[in-house]
Each structure stands twice: as C-alpha cells, then as structure tokens.
mmCIF file with all atom_site columns, C-alpha atoms in Angstrom:
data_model
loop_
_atom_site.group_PDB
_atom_site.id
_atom_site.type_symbol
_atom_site.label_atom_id
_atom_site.label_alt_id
_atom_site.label_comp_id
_atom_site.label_asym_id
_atom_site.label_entity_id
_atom_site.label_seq_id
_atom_site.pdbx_PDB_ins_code
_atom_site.Cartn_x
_atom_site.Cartn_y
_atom_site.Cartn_z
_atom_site.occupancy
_atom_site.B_iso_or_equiv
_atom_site.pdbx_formal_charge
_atom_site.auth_seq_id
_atom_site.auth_comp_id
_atom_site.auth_asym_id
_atom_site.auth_atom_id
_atom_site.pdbx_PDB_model_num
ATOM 1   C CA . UNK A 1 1   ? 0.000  0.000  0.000  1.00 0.00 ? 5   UNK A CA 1
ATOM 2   C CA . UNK A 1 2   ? 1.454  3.185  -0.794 1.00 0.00 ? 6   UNK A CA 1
ATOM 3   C CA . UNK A 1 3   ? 2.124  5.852  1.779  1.00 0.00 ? 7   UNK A CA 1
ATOM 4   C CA . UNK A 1 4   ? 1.271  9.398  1.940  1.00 0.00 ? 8   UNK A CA 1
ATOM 5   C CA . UNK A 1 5   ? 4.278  10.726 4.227  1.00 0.00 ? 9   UNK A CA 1
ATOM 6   C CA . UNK A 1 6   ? 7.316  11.513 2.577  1.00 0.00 ? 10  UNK A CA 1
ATOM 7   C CA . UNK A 1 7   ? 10.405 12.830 4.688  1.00 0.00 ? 11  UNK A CA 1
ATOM 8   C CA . UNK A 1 8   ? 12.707 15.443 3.832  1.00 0.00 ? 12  UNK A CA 1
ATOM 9   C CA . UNK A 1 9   ? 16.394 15.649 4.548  1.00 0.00 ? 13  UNK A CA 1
ATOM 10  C CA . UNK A 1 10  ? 18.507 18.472 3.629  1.00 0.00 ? 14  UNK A CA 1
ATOM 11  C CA . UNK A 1 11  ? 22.266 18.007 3.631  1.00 0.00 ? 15  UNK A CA 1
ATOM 12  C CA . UNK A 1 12  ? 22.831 22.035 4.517  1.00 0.00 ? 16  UNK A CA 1
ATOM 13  C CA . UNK A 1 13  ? 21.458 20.624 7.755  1.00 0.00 ? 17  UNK A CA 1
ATOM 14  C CA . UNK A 1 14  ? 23.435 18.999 10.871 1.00 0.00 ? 18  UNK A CA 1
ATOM 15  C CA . UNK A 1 15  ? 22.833 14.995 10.230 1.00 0.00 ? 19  UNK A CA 1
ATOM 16  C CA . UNK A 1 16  ? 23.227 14.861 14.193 1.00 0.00 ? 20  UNK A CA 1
ATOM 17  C CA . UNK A 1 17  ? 19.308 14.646 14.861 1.00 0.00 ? 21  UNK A CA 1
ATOM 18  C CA . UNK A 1 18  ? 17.636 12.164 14.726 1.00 0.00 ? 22  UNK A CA 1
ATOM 19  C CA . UNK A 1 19  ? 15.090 12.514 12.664 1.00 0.00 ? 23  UNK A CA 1
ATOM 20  C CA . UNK A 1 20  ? 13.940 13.735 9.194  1.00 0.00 ? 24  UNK A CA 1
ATOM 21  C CA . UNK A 1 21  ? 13.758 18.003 9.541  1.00 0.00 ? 25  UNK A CA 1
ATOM 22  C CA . UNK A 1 22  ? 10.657 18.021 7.361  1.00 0.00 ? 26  UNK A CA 1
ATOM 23  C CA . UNK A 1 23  ? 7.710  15.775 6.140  1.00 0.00 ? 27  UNK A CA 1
ATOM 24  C CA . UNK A 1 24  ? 5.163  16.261 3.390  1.00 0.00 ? 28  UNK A CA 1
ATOM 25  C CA . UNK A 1 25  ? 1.769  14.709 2.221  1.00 0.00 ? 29  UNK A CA 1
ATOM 26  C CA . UNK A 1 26  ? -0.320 14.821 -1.075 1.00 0.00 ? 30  UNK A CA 1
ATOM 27  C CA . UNK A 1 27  ? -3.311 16.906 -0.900 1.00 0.00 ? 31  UNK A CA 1
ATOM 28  C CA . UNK A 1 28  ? -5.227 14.078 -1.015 1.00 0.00 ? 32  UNK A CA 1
ATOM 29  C CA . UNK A 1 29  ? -4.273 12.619 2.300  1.00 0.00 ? 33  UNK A CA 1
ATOM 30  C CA . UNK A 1 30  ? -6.377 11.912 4.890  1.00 0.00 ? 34  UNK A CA 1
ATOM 31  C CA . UNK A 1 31  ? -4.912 13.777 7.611  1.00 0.00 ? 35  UNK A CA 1
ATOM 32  C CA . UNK A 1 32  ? -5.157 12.318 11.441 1.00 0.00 ? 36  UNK A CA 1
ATOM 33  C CA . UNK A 1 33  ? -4.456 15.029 14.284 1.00 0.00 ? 37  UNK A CA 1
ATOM 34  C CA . UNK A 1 34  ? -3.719 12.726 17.779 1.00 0.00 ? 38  UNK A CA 1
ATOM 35  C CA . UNK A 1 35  ? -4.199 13.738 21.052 1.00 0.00 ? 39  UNK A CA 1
ATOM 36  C CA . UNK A 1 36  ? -1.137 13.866 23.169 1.00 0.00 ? 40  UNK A CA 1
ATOM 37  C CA . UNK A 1 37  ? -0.322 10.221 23.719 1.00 0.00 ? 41  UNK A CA 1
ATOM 38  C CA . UNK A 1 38  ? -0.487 9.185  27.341 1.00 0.00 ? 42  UNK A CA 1
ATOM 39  C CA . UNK A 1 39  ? 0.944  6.965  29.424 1.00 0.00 ? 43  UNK A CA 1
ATOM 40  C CA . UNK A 1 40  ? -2.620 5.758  30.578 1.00 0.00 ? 44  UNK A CA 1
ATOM 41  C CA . UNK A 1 41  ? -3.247 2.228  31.756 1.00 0.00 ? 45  UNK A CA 1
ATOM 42  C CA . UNK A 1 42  ? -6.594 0.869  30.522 1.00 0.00 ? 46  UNK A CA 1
ATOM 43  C CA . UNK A 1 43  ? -8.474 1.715  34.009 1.00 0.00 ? 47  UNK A CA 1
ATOM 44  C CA . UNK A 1 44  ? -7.002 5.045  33.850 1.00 0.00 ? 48  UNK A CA 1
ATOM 45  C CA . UNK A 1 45  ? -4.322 5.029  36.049 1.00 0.00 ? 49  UNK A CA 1
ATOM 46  C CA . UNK A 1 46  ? -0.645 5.850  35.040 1.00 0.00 ? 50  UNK A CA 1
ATOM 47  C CA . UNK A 1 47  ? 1.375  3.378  34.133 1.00 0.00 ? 51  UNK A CA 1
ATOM 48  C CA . UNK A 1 48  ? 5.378  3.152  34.818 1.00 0.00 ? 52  UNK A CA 1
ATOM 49  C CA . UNK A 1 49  ? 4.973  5.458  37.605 1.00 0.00 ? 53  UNK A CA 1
ATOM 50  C CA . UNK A 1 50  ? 8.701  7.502  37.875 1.00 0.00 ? 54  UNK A CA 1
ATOM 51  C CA . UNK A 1 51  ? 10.054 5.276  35.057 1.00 0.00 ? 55  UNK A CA 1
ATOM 52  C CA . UNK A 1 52  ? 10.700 7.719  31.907 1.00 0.00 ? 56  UNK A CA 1
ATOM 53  C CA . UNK A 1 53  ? 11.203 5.061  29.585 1.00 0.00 ? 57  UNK A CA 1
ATOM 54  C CA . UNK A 1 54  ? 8.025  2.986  30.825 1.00 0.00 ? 58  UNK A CA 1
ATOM 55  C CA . UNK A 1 55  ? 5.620  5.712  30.396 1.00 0.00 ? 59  UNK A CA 1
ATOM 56  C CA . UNK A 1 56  ? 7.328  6.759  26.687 1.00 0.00 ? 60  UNK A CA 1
ATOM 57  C CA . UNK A 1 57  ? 6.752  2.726  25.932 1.00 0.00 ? 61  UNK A CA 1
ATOM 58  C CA . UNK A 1 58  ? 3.113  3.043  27.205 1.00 0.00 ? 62  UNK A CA 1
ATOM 59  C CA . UNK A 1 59  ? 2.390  6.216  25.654 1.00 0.00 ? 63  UNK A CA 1
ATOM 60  C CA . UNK A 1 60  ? 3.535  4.731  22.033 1.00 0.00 ? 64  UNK A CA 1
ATOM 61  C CA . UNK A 1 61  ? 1.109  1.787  22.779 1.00 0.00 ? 65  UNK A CA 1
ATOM 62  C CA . UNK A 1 62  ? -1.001 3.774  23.435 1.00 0.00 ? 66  UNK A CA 1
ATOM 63  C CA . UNK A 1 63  ? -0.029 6.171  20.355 1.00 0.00 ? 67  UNK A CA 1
ATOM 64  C CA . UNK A 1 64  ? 0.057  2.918  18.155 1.00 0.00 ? 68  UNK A CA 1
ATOM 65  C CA . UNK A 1 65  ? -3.687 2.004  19.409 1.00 0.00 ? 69  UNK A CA 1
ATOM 66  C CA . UNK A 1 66  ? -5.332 5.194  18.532 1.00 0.00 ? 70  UNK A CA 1
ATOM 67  C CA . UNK A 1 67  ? -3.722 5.123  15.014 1.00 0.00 ? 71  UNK A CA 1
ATOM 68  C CA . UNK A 1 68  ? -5.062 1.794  14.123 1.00 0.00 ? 72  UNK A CA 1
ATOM 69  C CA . UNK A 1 69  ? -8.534 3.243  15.103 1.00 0.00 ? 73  UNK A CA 1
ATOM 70  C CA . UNK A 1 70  ? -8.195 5.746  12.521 1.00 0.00 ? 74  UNK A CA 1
ATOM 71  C CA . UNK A 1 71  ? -6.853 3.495  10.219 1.00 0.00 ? 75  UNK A CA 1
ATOM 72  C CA . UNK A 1 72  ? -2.849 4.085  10.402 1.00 0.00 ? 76  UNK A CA 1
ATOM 73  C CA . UNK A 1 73  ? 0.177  2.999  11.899 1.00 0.00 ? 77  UNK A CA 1
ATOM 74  C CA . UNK A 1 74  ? 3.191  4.602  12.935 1.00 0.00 ? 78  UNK A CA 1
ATOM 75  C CA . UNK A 1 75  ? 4.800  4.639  9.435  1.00 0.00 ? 79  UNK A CA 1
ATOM 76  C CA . UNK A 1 76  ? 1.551  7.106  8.317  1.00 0.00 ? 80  UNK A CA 1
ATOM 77  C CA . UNK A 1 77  ? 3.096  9.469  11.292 1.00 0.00 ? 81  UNK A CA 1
ATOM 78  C CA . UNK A 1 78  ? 4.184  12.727 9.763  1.00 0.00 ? 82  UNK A CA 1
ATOM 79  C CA . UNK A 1 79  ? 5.487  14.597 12.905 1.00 0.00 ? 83  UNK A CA 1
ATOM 80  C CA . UNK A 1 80  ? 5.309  14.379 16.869 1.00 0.00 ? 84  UNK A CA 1
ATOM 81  C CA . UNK A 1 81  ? 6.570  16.577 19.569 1.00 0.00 ? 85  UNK A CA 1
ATOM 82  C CA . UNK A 1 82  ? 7.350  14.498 22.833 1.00 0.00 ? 86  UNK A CA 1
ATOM 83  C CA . UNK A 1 83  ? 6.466  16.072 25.830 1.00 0.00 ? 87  UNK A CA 1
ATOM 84  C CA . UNK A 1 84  ? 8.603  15.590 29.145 1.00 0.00 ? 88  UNK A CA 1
ATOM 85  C CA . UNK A 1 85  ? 8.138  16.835 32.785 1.00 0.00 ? 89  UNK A CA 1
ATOM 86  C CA . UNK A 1 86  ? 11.599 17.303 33.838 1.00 0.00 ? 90  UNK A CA 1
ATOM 87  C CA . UNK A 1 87  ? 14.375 20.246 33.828 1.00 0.00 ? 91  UNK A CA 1
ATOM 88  C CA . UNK A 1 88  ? 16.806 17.474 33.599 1.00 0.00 ? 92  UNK A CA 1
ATOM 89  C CA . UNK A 1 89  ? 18.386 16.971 29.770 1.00 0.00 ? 93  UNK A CA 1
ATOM 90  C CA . UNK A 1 90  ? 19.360 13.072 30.566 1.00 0.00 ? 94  UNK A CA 1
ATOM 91  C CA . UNK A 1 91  ? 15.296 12.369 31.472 1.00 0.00 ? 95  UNK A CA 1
ATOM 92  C CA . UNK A 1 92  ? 14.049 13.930 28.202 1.00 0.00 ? 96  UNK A CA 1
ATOM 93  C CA . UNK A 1 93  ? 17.321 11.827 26.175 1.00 0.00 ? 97  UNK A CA 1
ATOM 94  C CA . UNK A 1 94  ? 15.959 8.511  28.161 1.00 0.00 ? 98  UNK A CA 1
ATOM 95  C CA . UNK A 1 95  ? 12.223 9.168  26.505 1.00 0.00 ? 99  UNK A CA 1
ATOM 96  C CA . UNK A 1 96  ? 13.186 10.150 23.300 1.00 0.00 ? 100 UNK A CA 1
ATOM 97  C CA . UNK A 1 97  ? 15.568 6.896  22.784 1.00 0.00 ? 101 UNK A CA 1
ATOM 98  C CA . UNK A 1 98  ? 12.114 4.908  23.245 1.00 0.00 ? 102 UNK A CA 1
ATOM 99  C CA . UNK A 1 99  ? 9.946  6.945  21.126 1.00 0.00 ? 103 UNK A CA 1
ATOM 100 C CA . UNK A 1 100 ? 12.871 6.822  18.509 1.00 0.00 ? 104 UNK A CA 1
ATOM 101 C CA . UNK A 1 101 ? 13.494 3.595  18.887 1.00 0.00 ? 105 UNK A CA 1
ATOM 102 C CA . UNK A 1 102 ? 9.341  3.013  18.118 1.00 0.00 ? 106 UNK A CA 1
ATOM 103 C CA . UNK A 1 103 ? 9.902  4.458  14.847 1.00 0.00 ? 107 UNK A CA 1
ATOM 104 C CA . UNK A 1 104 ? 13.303 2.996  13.266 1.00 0.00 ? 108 UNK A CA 1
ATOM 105 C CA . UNK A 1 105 ? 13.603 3.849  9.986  1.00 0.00 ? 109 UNK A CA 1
ATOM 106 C CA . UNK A 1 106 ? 10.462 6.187  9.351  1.00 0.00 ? 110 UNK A CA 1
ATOM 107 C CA . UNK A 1 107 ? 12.714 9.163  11.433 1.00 0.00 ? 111 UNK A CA 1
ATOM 108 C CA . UNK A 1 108 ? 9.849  11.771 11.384 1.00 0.00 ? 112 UNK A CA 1
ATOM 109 C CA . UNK A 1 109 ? 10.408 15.479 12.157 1.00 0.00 ? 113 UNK A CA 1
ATOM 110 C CA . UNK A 1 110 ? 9.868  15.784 15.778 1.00 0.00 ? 114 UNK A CA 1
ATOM 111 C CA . UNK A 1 111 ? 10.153 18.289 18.801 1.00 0.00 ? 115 UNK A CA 1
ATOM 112 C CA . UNK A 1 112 ? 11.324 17.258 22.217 1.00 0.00 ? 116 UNK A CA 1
ATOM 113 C CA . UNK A 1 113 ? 10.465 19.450 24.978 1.00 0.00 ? 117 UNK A CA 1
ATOM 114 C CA . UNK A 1 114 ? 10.814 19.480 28.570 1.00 0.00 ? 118 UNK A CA 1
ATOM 115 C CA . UNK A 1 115 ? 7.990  20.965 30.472 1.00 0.00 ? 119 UNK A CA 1
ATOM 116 C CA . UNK A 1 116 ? 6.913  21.728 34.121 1.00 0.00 ? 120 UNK A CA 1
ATOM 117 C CA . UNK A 1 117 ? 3.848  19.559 34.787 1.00 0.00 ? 121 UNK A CA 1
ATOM 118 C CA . UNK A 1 118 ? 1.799  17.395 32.712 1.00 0.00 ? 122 UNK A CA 1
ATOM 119 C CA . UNK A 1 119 ? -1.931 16.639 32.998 1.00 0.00 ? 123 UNK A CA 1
ATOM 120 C CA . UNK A 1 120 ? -2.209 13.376 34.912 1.00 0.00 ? 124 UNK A CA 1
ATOM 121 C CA . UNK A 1 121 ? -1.470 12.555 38.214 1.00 0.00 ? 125 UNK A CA 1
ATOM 122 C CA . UNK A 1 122 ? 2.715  10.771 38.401 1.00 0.00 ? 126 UNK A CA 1
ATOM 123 C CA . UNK A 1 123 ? 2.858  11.291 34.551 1.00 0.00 ? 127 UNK A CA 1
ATOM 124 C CA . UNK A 1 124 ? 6.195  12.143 32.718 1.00 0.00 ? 128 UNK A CA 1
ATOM 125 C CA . UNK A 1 125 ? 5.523  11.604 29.391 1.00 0.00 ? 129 UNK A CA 1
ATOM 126 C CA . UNK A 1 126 ? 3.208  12.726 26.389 1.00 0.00 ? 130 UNK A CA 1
ATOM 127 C CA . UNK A 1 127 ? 3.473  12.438 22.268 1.00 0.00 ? 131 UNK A CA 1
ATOM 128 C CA . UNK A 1 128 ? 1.409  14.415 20.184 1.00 0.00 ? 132 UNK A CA 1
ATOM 129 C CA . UNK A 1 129 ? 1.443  13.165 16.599 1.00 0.00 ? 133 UNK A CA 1
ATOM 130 C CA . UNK A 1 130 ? -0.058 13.955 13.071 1.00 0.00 ? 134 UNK A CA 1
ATOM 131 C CA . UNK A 1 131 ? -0.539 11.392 10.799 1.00 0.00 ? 135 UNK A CA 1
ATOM 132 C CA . UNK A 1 132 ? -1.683 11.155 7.102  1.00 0.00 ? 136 UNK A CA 1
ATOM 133 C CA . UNK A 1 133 ? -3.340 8.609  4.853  1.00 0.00 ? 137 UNK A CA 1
ATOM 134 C CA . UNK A 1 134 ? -4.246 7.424  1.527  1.00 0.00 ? 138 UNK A CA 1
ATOM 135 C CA . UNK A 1 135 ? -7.262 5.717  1.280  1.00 0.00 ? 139 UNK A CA 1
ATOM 136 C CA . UNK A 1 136 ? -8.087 3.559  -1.400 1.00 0.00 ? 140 UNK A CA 1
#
C-alpha cells in the first residue's frame, strides 16, 4: 500500500538529529491530528509510575492504538513533539531513545520538549502526533 508521508532531509542541515527536519503529504491525504499520547493504563491510572522510559513505551502503545482506530500505523506518522516533565536533559534523552526507537527507519520530524507539569497525576511523558493517509 502506498504511503502518503514523505520525509525530507537536507544536507545544509546537521545529520546529528535524529530525525527527518521536514515531512510532506499529497493533498489528497487523509490527515489524522492525535491527542497527546499518554501513558494511561486501561483503568485510567498511570502506568510506569517515575520510570521515563516505561511511560514513553506506554504512551507509544497507546499512540500505536489510537492510530489503528483511525486506520494508520506509525509509518503514516508525519510529525510528533514528545512532551517531558523534567528540567533534567538526561530524562528527556531517556524518553526520546524509546519513542525513537518506536519508529526505526520512518525518522519523522519531531520536537522534544521538557515541560513543568503534565496533565495526569505521576505522569512524565506525552506524544502528540499527526498522521496522514491514503485511502483507497
């Protein structure tokens, strides 16, 4: 099936990141706005309570799960921005390596961000994503 994301690499860029600095998608893609990821356990507790990594690993799950509602998968992702509630460089490094990790090859444009507090109670982690289709 063909896909609708294509990533863009510019080599007047620093190859040091991670990830692709740009993505596009056909006008006729289905686009696919997620809400930020969380590391929510079925029953609605958090899950990997202080762990960094754990609640990045739940949080894809949990990224991966609301994609295949719409119809998608991580390879239709076209960007994310991973959200993490520390002032500490090594804790937002430790999340990102899972989220990367998640994606392998299909390196999509992303923002990292440490922040001050997220929304539920213990969580660390959040991934917002955008996602596009082609739908045959």
């Amino acid at each position: 099936m063909p896909r609708a994301v294509s990533l863009i690499r510019s080599s007047s860029l620093s190859d040091v990141a991670e990830y692709a600095y740009a993505a596009t998608a056909p006008a006729e893609a289905r686009l696919i706005f997620l809400a930020g990821a969380c590391p929510l356990n079925e029953d609605g507790s958090t899950g990997a309570v202080g762990d960094y990594a754990g609640q990045a690993a739940k949080a894809v799950e949990n990224m991966r799960t609301a994609l295949a509602a719409s119809g998608a998968t991580l390879d239709d992702v076209i960007s994310t921005r991973v959200l993490v509630a520390s002032t500490r460089q090594a804790d937002l490094v430790t999340a990102w390596q899972v989220v990367r990790d998640a994606f392998g090859d299909h390196d999509v444009p992303s923002t990292l961000m440490g922040v001050t507090v997220l929304g539920y109670a213990d969580q660390l982690v959040e991934i917002e994503g955008v996602a596009a289709v082609l739908d045959s």
